[in-house]
CSV table of C-alpha atoms and ligand atoms in Angstrom, one decimal:
chain,number,residue,atom,x,y,z
N,23,MET,CA,39.7,60.2,1.6
N,24,THR,CA,38.8,61.1,-1.9
N,25,THR,CA,41.0,63.7,-3.4
N,26,LEU,CA,38.7,66.4,-4.4
N,27,ASP,CA,38.9,68.6,-7.4
N,28,LYS,CA,41.6,70.9,-6.1
N,29,GLN,CA,40.0,74.1,-7.4
N,30,ARG,CA,36.6,73.3,-5.9
N,31,ARG,CA,38.1,72.3,-2.6
N,32,LYS,CA,40.2,75.4,-2.4
N,33,LYS,CA,37.2,77.6,-3.2
N,34,LEU,CA,35.0,75.9,-0.6
N,35,GLN,CA,37.7,75.9,2.1
N,36,ALA,CA,38.4,79.6,1.5
N,37,VAL,CA,34.8,80.4,2.2
N,38,VAL,CA,34.9,78.3,5.4
N,39,ASP,CA,38.1,79.9,6.6
N,40,LYS,CA,36.7,83.3,6.0
N,41,ASP,CA,33.6,82.6,7.9
N,42,TYR,CA,35.5,80.9,10.7
N,43,SER,CA,37.8,83.8,11.3
N,44,TYR,CA,35.3,86.6,11.3
N,45,ARG,CA,32.3,84.9,12.9
N,46,SER,CA,32.3,81.7,14.9
N,47,TYR,CA,35.7,82.1,16.4
N,48,TYR,CA,35.0,85.4,18.0
N,49,ASP,CA,31.4,84.7,18.8
N,50,ASP,CA,31.0,85.3,22.5
N,51,ASP,CA,27.3,84.7,22.8
N,52,VAL,CA,28.1,81.0,23.4
N,53,GLU,CA,30.8,79.4,25.4
N,54,VAL,CA,32.3,75.9,25.7
N,55,ARG,CA,32.2,74.7,29.3
N,56,ALA,CA,32.6,71.4,31.2
N,57,THR,CA,29.2,69.8,31.8
N,58,GLY,CA,30.1,67.7,34.7
N,59,LYS,CA,28.8,64.4,33.3
N,60,CYS,CA,28.9,64.6,29.5
N,61,GLY,CA,32.4,66.0,28.8
N,62,TYR,CA,32.2,69.4,27.3
N,63,GLY,CA,29.1,71.3,26.1
N,64,VAL,CA,28.2,74.6,24.6
N,65,TYR,CA,26.4,77.1,26.8
N,66,ALA,CA,24.4,80.2,26.1
N,67,VAL,CA,26.0,83.3,27.5
N,68,ARG,CA,22.9,85.4,26.9
N,69,GLN,CA,19.2,84.7,26.4
N,70,PHE,CA,18.1,83.5,23.0
N,71,LEU,CA,14.5,83.8,21.8
N,72,PRO,CA,12.7,81.1,19.7
N,73,GLY,CA,13.8,81.3,16.1
N,74,GLU,CA,16.9,83.3,16.8
N,75,LEU,CA,20.2,82.3,15.2
N,76,VAL,CA,22.4,81.2,18.1
N,77,MET,CA,25.6,80.6,16.1
N,78,GLU,CA,27.1,79.4,12.9
N,79,VAL,CA,28.8,76.1,12.6
N,80,THR,CA,31.7,76.0,10.2
N,81,GLY,CA,34.5,73.6,9.8
N,82,GLN,CA,36.1,71.2,7.4
N,83,LEU,CA,34.2,69.8,4.5
N,84,ILE,CA,34.4,66.1,3.9
N,85,SER,CA,33.1,64.4,0.8
N,86,LYS,CA,30.4,61.7,1.5
N,87,LYS,CA,31.9,59.5,-1.1
N,88,GLU,CA,34.6,58.4,1.2
N,89,TYR,CA,33.7,59.3,4.7
N,90,GLU,CA,36.5,59.7,7.2
N,91,GLY,CA,35.1,62.1,9.7
N,92,SER,CA,34.9,61.9,13.5
N,93,GLU,CA,31.9,61.2,15.6
N,94,TYR,CA,31.2,64.9,15.6
N,95,VAL,CA,30.6,65.1,11.9
N,96,MET,CA,27.4,66.8,10.7
N,97,ASP,CA,25.3,66.4,7.6
N,98,LEU,CA,25.7,69.4,5.3
N,99,ASP,CA,24.0,68.3,2.0
N,100,THR,CA,23.8,65.3,-0.2
N,101,LYS,CA,27.5,65.5,-1.1
N,102,TRP,CA,29.2,66.9,2.0
N,103,TYR,CA,29.7,66.4,5.6
N,104,LEU,CA,30.9,69.2,7.9
N,105,GLU,CA,33.5,68.4,10.5
N,106,PRO,CA,32.7,71.2,12.8
N,107,SER,CA,35.2,73.5,14.4
N,108,THR,CA,34.9,74.6,18.0
N,109,PRO,CA,32.4,75.6,19.5
N,110,GLY,CA,30.1,73.6,17.2
N,111,ALA,CA,32.0,70.4,17.7
N,112,PHE,CA,31.1,70.4,21.4
N,113,MET,CA,27.3,70.6,21.1
N,114,ASN,CA,25.7,67.7,22.8
N,115,HIS,CA,22.7,65.7,21.8
N,116,SER,CA,19.4,65.8,23.7
N,117,CYS,CA,16.2,63.9,23.1
N,118,SER,CA,14.4,67.1,24.1
N,119,PRO,CA,16.7,69.7,22.5
N,120,ASN,CA,16.5,73.5,22.6
N,121,CYS,CA,18.1,74.1,19.2
N,122,GLU,CA,17.9,72.7,15.7
N,123,LEU,CA,20.3,72.8,12.8
N,124,VAL,CA,19.5,74.5,9.5
N,125,GLN,CA,21.6,74.9,6.4
N,126,LEU,CA,22.8,78.5,6.6
N,127,THR,CA,25.2,78.8,3.6
N,128,LYS,CA,26.6,76.4,1.1
N,129,THR,CA,29.4,75.6,3.6
N,130,SER,CA,27.9,76.1,7.0
N,131,LEU,CA,25.1,75.2,9.3
N,132,GLY,CA,23.1,77.4,11.6
N,133,VAL,CA,22.1,76.6,15.2
N,134,VAL,CA,18.6,78.1,15.7
N,135,ALA,CA,16.8,78.3,19.0
N,136,ILE,CA,13.5,76.4,19.0
N,137,CYS,CA,12.4,77.6,22.4
N,138,ASN,CA,13.3,80.4,24.8
N,139,ILE,CA,16.8,79.7,26.1
N,140,GLU,CA,18.0,81.4,29.2
N,141,ALA,CA,21.6,82.4,29.7
N,142,ASP,CA,23.8,79.6,31.2
N,143,THR,CA,21.6,76.9,29.6
N,144,GLN,CA,23.4,74.1,27.7
N,145,LEU,CA,22.6,74.3,24.0
N,146,THR,CA,21.6,70.9,22.5
N,147,PHE,CA,20.2,69.5,19.3
N,148,ASP,CA,18.8,66.2,18.2
N,149,TYR,CA,21.6,64.2,16.5
N,150,ALA,CA,18.9,62.0,15.0
N,151,TRP,CA,21.5,59.3,14.3
N,152,GLU,CA,20.6,56.1,12.5
N,153,ALA,CA,20.6,53.0,14.7
N,154,PHE,CA,23.9,51.1,14.7
N,155,ASP,CA,25.6,48.7,17.0
N,156,TRP,CA,27.7,51.4,18.5
N,157,ASN,CA,25.2,54.1,19.3
N,158,PRO,CA,26.0,55.3,22.8
N,159,LYS,CA,23.5,55.4,25.7
N,160,CYS,CA,21.9,58.8,26.0
N,161,GLN,CA,22.5,60.8,29.1
N,162,CYS,CA,20.4,63.8,28.2
N,163,GLY,CA,18.2,63.2,31.3
N,164,SER,CA,15.0,64.6,29.6
N,165,ARG,CA,11.7,63.0,30.5
N,166,ASN,CA,11.2,61.6,27.0
N,167,CYS,CA,14.8,60.3,26.7
N,168,ARG,CA,15.0,57.6,24.0
N,169,GLY,CA,17.7,55.7,25.9
N,170,TRP,CA,20.3,55.9,23.2
N,171,VAL,CA,21.6,58.7,21.0
N,172,VAL,CA,19.4,57.8,18.1
N,173,ALA,CA,16.7,59.3,15.9
N,174,GLU,CA,13.1,59.0,17.2
N,175,ASP,CA,12.0,56.7,14.3
N,176,GLU,CA,15.1,54.5,14.8
N,177,VAL,CA,14.4,53.6,18.4
N,178,LYS,CA,12.7,50.3,17.6
N,179,LYS,CA,15.7,49.2,15.5
N,180,MET,CA,18.1,50.4,18.2
N,181,LYS,CA,16.3,48.3,20.8
N,182,ARG,CA,16.6,45.3,18.6
N,183,LEU,CA,20.3,45.9,18.0
N,184,ALA,CA,21.0,46.4,21.7
N,185,LYS,CA,19.2,43.1,22.5
N,186,ASN,CA,21.2,41.2,20.0
N,187,ARG,CA,24.4,42.8,21.3
N,188,LYS,CA,23.7,41.5,24.7
N,189,LYS,CA,23.1,38.0,23.5
N,190,LYS,CA,26.4,37.7,21.6
N,191,PRO,CA,29.0,35.8,23.7
N,192,ARG,CA,32.1,37.8,24.4
F,216,ZN,ZN1,18.1,61.3,25.7
């Protein structure tokens, strides 16, 4: 990974650490639970109304210049990825999500409810991934499921990739 300007890095990380310790970590409006079929997920502990901020996602900042994040990494801005801390890291994708991500501060993302969310509902957002060979099959179970964890306008490309993948001899 690129060694960042130490000063800048320190400054940004300090903001993240501060946020992390006084907000997300003690946030008990959401909870990480086992989903039964998709590993772990994040669940609402109380009801959320449309437009309400559900939680803040903070974490480690990774320069886009040399990407070395995990599969959980989120887009922060043109220069940075956010490697989310828990509980953000456990949010699952859905093709019919109940939340969306917005940029909240320079170093964090906000999860905002886009519909009424009852307590004990799993919180999801649209990962909107680009189509690549490795995109996993989607298990969101929604009626308009795209079949893969991929952005809506990348479905065509994804289908093409999946077809080619099948043809390739092992
Ligand atoms: Zn789906």
